[in-house]
Coordinates of N, CA, C and O in Angstrom, one line a residue:
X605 N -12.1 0.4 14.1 CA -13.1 0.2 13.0 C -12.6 0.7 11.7 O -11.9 1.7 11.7
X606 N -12.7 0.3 10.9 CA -12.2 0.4 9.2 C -13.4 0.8 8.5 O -14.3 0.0 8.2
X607 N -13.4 2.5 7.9 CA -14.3 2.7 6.8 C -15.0 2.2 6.0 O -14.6 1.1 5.7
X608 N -15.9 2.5 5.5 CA -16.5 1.4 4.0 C -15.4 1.7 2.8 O -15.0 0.9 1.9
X609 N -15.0 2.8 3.0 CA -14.1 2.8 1.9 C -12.8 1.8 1.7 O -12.4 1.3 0.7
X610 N -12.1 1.7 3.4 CA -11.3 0.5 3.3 C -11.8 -0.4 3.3 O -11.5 -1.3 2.6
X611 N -12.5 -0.5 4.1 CA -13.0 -2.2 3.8 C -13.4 -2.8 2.3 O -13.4 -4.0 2.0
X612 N -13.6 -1.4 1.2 CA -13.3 -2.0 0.3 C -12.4 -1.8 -0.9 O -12.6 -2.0 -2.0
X613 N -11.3 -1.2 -0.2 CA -9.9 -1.1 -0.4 C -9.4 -2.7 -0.4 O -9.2 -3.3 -1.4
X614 N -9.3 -3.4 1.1 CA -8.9 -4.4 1.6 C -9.9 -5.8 0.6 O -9.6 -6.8 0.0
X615 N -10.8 -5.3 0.7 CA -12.1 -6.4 -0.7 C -10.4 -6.7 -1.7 O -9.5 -7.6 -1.7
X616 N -10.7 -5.4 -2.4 CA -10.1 -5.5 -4.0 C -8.2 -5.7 -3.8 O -7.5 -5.8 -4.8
X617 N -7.6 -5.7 -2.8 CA -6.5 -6.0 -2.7 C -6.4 -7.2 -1.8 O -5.4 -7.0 -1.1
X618 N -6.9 -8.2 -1.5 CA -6.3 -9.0 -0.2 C -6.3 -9.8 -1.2 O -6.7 -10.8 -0.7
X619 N -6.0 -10.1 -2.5 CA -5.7 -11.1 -3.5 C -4.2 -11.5 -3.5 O -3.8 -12.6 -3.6
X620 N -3.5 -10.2 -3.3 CA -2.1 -10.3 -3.2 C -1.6 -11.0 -1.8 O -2.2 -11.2 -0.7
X621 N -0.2 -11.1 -2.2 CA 0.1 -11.7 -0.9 C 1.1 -10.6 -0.1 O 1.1 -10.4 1.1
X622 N 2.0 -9.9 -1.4 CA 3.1 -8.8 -0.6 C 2.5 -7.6 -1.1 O 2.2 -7.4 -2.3
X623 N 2.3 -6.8 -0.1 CA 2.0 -5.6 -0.3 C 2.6 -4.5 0.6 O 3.2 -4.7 1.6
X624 N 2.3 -3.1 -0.1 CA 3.1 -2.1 0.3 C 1.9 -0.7 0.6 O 1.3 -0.2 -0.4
X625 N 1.6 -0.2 1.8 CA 1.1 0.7 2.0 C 1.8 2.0 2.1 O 2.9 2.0 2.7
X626 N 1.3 3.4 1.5 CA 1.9 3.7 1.1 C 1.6 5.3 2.2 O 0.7 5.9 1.6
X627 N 1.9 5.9 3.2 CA 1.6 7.0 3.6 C 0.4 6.4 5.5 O -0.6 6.9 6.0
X628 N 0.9 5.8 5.6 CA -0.1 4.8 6.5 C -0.6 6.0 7.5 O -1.7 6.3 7.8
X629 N 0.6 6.5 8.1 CA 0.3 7.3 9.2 C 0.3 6.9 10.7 O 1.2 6.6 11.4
X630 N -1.1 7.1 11.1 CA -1.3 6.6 12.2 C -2.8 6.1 12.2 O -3.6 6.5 12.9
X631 N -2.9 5.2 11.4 CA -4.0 4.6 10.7 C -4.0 3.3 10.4 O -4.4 3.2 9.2
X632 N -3.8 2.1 10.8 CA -3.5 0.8 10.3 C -4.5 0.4 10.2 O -4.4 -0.8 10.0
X633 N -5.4 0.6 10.2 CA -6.2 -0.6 9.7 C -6.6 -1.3 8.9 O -7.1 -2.4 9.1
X634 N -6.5 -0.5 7.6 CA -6.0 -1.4 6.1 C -5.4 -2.1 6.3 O -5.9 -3.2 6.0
X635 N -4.1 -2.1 6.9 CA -2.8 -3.1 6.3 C -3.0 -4.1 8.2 O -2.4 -5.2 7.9
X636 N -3.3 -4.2 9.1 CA -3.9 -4.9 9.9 C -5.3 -5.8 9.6 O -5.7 -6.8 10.3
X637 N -5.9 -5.5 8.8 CA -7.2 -6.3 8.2 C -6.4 -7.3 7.2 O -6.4 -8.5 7.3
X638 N -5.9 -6.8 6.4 CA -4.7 -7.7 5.2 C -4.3 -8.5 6.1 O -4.9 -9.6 6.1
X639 N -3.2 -8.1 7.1 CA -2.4 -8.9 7.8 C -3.3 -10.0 8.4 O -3.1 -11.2 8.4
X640 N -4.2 -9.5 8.7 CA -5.6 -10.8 9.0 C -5.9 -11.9 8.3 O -6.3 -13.0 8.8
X641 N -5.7 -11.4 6.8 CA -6.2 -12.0 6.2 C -5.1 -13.3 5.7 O -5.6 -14.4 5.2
X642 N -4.0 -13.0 5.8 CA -2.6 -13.6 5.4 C -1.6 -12.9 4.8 O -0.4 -13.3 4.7
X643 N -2.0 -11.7 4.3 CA -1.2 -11.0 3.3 C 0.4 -10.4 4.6 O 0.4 -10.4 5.8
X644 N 1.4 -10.1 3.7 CA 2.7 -9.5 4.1 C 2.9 -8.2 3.6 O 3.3 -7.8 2.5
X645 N 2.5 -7.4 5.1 CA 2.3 -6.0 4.2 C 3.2 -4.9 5.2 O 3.0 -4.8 6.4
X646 N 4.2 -4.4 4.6 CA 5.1 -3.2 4.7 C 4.1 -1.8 5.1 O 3.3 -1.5 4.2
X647 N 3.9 -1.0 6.2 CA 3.3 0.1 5.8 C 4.6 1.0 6.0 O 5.5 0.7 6.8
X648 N 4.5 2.3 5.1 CA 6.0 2.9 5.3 C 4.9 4.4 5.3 O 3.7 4.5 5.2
X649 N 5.9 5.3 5.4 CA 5.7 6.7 6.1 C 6.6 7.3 6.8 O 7.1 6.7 7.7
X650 N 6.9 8.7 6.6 CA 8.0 9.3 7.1 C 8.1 9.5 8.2 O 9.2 9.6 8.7
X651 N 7.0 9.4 9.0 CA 6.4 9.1 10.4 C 5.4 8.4 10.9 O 4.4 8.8 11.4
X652 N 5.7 7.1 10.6 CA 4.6 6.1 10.8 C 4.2 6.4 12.4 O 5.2 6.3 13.1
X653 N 3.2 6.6 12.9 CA 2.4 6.7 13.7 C 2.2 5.6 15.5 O 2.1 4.4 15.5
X654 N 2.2 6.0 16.0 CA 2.1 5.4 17.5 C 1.5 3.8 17.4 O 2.0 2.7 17.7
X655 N -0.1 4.2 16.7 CA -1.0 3.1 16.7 C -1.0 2.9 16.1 O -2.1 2.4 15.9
X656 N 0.1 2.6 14.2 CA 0.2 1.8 13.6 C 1.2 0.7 13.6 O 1.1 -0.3 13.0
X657 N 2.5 1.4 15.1 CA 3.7 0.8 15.4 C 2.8 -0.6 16.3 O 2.7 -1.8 16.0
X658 N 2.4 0.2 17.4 CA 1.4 -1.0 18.1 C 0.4 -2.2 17.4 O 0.1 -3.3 17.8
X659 N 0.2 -1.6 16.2 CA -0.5 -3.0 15.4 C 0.2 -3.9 14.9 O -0.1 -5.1 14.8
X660 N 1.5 -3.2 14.3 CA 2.4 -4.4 14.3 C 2.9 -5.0 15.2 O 3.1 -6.2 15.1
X661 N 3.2 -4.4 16.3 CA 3.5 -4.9 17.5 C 2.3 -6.3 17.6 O 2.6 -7.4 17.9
X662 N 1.0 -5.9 17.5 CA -0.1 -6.8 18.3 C 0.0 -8.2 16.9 O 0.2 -9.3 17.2
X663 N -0.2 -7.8 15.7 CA -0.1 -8.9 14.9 C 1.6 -10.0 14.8 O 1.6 -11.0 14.2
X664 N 2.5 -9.6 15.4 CA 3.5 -10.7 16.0 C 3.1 -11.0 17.1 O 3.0 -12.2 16.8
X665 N 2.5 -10.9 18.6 CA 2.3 -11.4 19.4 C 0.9 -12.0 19.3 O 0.3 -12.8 20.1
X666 N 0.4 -11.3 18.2 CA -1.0 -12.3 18.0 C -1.4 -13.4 17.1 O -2.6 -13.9 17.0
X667 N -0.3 -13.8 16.5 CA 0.4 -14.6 15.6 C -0.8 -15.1 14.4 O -1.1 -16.2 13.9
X668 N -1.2 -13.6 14.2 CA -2.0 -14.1 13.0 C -1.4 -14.4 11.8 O -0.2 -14.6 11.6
X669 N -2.7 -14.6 10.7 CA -1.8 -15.2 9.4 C -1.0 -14.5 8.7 O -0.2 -15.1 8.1
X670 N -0.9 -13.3 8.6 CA 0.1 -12.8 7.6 C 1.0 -11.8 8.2 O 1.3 -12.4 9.3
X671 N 1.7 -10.5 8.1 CA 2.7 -10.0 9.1 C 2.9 -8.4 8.2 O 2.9 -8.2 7.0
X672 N 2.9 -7.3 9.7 CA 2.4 -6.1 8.9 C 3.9 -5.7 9.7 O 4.1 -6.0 10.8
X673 N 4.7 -5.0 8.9 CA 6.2 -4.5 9.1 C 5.4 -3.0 8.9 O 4.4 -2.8 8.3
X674 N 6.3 -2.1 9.6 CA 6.3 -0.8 10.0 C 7.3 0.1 9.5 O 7.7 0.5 10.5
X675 N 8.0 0.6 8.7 CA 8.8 1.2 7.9 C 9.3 3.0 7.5 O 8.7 3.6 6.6
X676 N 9.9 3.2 8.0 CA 10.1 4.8 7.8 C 10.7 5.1 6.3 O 11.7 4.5 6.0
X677 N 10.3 5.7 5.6 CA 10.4 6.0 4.1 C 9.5 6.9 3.2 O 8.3 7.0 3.2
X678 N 10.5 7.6 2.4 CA 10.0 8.7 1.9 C 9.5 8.7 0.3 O 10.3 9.0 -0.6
X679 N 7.9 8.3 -0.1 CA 7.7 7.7 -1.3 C 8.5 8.5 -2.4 O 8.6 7.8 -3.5
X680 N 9.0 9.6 -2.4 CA 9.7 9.8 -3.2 C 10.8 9.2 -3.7 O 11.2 9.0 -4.9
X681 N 11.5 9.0 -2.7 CA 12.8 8.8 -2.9 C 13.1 6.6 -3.1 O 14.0 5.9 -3.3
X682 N 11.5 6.6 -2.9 CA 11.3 5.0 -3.2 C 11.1 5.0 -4.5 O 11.9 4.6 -5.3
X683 N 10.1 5.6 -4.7 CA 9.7 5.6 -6.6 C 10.8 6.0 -6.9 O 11.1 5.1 -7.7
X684 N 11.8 6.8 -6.9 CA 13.2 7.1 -7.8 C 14.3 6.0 -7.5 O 15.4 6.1 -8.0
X685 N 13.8 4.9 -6.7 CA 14.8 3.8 -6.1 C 16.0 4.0 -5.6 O 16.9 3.2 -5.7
X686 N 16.2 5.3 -4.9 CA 17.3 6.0 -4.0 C 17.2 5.1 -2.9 O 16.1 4.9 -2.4
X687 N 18.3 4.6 -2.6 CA 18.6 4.0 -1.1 C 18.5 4.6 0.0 O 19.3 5.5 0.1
X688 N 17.9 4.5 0.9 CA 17.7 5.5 2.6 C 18.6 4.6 3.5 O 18.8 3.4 3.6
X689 N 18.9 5.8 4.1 CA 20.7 5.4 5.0 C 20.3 3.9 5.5 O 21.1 3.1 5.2
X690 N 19.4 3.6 6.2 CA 19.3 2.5 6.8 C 19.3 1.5 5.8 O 19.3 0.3 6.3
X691 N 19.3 1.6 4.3 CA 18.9 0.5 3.6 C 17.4 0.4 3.0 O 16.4 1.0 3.3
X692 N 17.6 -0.2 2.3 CA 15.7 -0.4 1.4 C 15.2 -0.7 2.7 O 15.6 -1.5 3.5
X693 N 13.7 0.3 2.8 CA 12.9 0.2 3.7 C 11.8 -1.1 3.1 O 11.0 -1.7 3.8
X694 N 12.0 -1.4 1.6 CA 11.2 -2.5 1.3 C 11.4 -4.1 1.8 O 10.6 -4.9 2.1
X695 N 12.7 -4.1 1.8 CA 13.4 -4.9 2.2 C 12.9 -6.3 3.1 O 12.6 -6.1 4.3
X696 N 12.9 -7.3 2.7 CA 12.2 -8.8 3.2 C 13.3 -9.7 3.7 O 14.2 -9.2 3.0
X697 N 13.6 -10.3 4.2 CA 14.4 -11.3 4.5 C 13.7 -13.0 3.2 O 14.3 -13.9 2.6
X698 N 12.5 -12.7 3.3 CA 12.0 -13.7 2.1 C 11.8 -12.9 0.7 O 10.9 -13.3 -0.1
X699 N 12.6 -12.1 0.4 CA 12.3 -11.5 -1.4 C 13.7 -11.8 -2.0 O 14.8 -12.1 -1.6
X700 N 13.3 -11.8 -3.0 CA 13.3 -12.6 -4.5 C 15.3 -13.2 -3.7 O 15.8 -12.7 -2.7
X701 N 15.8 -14.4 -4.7 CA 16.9 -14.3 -4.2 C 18.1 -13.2 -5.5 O 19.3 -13.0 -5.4
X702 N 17.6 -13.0 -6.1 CA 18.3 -12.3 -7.0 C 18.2 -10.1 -6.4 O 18.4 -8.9 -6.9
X703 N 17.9 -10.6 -5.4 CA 17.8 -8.9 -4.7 C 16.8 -8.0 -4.8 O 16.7 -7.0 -4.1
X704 N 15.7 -8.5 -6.0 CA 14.8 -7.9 -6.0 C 14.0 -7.5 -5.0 O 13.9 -8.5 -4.3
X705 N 13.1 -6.4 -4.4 CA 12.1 -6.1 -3.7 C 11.2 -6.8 -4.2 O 10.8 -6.3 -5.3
X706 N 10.6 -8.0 -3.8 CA 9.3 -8.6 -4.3 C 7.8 -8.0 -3.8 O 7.1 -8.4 -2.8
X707 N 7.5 -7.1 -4.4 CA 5.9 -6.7 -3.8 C 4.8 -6.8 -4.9 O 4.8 -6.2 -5.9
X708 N 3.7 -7.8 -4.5 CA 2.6 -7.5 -5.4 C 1.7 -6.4 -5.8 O 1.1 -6.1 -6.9
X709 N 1.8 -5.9 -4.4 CA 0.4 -4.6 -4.9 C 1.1 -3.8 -3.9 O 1.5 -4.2 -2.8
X710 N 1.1 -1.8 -5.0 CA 1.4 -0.6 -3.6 C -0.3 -0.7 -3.6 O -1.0 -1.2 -4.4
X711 N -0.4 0.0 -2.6 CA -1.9 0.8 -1.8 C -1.7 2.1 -1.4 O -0.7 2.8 -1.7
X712 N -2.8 2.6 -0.8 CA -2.9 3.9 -0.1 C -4.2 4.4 0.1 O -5.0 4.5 -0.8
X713 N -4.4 4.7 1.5 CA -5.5 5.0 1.5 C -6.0 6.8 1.6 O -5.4 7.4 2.6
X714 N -6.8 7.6 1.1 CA -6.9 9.1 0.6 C -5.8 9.7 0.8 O -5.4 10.4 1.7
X715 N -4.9 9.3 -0.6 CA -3.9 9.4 -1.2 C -3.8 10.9 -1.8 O -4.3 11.1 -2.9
X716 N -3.3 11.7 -1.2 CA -3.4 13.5 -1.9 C -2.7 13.8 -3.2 O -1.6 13.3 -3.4
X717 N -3.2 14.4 -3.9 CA -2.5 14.4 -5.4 C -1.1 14.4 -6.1 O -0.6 14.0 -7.1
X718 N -0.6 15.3 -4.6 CA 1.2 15.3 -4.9 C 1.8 14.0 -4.7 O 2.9 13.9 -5.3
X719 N 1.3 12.9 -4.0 CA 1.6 11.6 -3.8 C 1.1 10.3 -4.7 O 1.4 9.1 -4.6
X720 N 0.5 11.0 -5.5 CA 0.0 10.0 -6.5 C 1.2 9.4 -7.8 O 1.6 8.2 -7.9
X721 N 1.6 10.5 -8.6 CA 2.7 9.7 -9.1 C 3.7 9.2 -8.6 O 4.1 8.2 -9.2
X722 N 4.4 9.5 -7.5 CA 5.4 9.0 -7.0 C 4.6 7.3 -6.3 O 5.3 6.3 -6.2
X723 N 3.6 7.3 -6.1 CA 3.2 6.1 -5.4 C 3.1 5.1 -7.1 O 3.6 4.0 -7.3
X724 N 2.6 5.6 -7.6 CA 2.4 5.1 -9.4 C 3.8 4.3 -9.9 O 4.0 3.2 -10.3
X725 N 4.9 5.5 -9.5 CA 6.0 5.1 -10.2 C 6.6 4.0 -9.0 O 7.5 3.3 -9.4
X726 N 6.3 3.8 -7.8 CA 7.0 3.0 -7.3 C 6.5 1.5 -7.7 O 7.2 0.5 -7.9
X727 N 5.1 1.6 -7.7 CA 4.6 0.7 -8.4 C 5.1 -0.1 -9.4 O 5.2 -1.3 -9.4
X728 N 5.3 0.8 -10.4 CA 5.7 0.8 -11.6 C 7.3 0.2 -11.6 O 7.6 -0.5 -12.5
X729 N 8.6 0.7 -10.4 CA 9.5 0.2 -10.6 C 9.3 -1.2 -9.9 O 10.1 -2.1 -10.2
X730 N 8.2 -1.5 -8.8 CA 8.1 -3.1 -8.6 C 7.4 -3.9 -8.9 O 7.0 -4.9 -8.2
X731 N 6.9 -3.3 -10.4 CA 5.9 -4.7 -11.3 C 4.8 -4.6 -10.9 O 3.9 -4.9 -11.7
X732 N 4.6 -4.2 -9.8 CA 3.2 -4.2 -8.5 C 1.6 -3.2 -9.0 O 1.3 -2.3 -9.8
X733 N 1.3 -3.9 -8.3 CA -0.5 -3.8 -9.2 C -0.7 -2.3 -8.0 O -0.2 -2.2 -6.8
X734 N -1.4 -1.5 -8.7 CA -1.5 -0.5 -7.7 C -3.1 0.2 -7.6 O -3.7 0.4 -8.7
X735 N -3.7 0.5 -6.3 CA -5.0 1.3 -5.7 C -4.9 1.9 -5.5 O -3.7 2.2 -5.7
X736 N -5.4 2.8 -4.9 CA -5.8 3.9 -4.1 C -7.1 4.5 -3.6 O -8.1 4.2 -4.3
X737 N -7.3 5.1 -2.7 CA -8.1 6.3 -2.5 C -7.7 7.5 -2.7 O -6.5 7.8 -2.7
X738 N -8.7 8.5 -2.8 CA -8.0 10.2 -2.9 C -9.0 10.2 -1.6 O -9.7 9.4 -1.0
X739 N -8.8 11.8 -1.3 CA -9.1 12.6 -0.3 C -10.8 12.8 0.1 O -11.5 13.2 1.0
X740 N -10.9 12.3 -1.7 CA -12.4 12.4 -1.8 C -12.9 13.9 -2.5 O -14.0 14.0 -3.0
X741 N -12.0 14.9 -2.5 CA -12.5 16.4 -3.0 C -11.8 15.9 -4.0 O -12.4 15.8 -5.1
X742 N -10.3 15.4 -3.9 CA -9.7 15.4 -5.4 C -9.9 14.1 -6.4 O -10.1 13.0 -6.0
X743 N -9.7 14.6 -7.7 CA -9.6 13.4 -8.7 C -8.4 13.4 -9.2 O -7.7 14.4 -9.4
X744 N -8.1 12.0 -9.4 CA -6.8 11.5 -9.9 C -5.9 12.3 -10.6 O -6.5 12.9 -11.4
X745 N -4.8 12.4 -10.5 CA -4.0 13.3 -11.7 C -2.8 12.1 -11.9 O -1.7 12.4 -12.3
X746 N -3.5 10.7 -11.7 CA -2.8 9.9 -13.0 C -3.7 8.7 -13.6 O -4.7 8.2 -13.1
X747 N -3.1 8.5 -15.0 CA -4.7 7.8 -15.6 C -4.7 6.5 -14.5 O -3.8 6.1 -13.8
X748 N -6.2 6.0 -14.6 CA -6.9 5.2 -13.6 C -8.1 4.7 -14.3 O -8.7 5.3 -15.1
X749 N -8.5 3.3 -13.7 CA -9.8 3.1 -13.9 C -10.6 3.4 -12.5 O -10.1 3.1 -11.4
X750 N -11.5 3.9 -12.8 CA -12.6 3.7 -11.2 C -12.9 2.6 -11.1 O -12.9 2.0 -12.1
X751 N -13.1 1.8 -9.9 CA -13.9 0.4 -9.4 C -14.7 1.6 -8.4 O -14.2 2.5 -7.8
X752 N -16.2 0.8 -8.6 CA -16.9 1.0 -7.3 C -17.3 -0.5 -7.0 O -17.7 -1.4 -7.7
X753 N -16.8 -0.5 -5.4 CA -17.0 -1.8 -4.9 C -17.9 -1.2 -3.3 O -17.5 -0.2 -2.7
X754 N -19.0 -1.8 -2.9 CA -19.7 -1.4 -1.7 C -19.9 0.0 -1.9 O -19.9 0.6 -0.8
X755 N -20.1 0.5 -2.8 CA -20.4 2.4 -2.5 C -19.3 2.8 -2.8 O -19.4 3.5 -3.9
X756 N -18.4 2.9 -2.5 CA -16.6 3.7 -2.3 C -16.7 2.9 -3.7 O -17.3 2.0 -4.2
X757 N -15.3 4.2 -4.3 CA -14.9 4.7 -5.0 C -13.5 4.4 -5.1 O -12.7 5.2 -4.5
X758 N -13.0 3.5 -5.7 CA -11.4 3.3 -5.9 C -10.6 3.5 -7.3 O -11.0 3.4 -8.5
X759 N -9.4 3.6 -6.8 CA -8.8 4.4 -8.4 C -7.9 3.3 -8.1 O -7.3 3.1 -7.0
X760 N -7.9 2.2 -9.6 CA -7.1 1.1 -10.1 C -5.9 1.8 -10.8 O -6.4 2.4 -11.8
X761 N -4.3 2.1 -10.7 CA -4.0 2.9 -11.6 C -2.8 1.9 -11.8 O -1.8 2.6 -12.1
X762 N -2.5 0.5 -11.8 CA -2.0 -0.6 -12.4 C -2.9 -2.2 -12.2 O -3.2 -3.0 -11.3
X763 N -3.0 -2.1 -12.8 CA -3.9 -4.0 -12.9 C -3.2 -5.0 -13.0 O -2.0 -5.0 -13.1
X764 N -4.1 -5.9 -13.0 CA -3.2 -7.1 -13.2 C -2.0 -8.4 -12.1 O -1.1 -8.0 -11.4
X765 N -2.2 -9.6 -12.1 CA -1.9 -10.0 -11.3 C 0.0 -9.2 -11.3 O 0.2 -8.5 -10.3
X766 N 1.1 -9.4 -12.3 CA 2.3 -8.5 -11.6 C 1.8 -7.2 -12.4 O 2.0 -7.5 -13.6
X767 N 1.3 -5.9 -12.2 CA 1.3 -5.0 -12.8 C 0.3 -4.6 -14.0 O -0.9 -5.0 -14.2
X768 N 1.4 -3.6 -14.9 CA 0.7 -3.5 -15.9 C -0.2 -2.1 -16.1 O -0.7 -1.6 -15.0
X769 N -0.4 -1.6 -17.1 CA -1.1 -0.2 -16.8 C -2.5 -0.7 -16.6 O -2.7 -1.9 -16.9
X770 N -3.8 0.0 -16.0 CA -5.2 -0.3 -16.0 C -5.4 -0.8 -17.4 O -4.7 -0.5 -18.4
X771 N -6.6 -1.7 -17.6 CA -7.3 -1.9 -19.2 C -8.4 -0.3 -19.1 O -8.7 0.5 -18.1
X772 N -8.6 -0.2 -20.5 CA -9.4 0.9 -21.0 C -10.7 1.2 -20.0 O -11.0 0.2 -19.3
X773 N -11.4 2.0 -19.9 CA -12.5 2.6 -19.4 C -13.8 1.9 -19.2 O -14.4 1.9 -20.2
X774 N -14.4 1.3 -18.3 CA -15.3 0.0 -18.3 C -16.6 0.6 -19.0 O -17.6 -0.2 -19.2

């Protein structure tokens, strides 16, 4: 079952088509609801988790619409666009033909404050529109607009279909 808060995480992001989860864990169900929905979503984490490996596993044999890849990567070292031994963990067999990592939107769901800019800047180096949650005790420590959608509380902290900083304070 998926929170109110992601479920309306997944609301304000299933617009996109490539997306990038950022810290997933052992938690899919964000980027498994996406994958539902059609979107192509990457979840990466330094230790992506048992039951997030299994949900990608179940969305190829369940041949829904869209396709959730599983990825070991260290948001830091992605936002600084350092290569990891194995190669870009972003990495598509369908992105850009000029090499680019094509992603529309990073995510994250109760995203802790030391992870906030590095998820910003990865954003920021792939054009990509970016969300979040925090932990819920903490508040943003990068500028953001709030959306409340269904109750929950989300931090916009790039807009826009590629990117782009938030518009001003609603």
């Amino acid at each position: 079952m998926v929170s109110s808060t992601r479920r309306a995480l997944v609301e304000e992001i299933a617009g996109h088509d490539r997306l990038v989860e950022v810290g997933v864990g052992d938690r899919p169900g964000v980027a498994r609801a996406l994958a539902e929905r059609g979107c192509r979503v990457v979840a990466v984490d330094v230790e992506p988790g048992d039951r997030t490996r299994a949900a990608a596993q179940e969305t190829e044999s369940e041949e829904v619409a869209g396709s959730l890849r599983v990825r070991r990567g260290d948001i830091l070292a992605l936002a600084d666009g350092k290569s990891e031994r194995d190669g870009d963990p972003l990495a598509d067999p369908d992105d850009d033909a000029d090499g680019r990592t094509a992603v529309d939107a990073v995510y994250a769901c109760h995203l802790p404050a030391e992870l906030q800019s590095p998820t910003v800047a990865l954003a920021d180096r792939l054009d990509a529109a970016c969300a979040f949650t925090t932990l819920g005790f903490e508040e943003p420590v990068v500028p953001v607009r709030r959306r409340s959608v269904d109750g929950a509380v989300l931090y916009v902290a790039r807009d826009g279909e590629r990117g782009g900083p938030p518009p001003g304070p609603e």
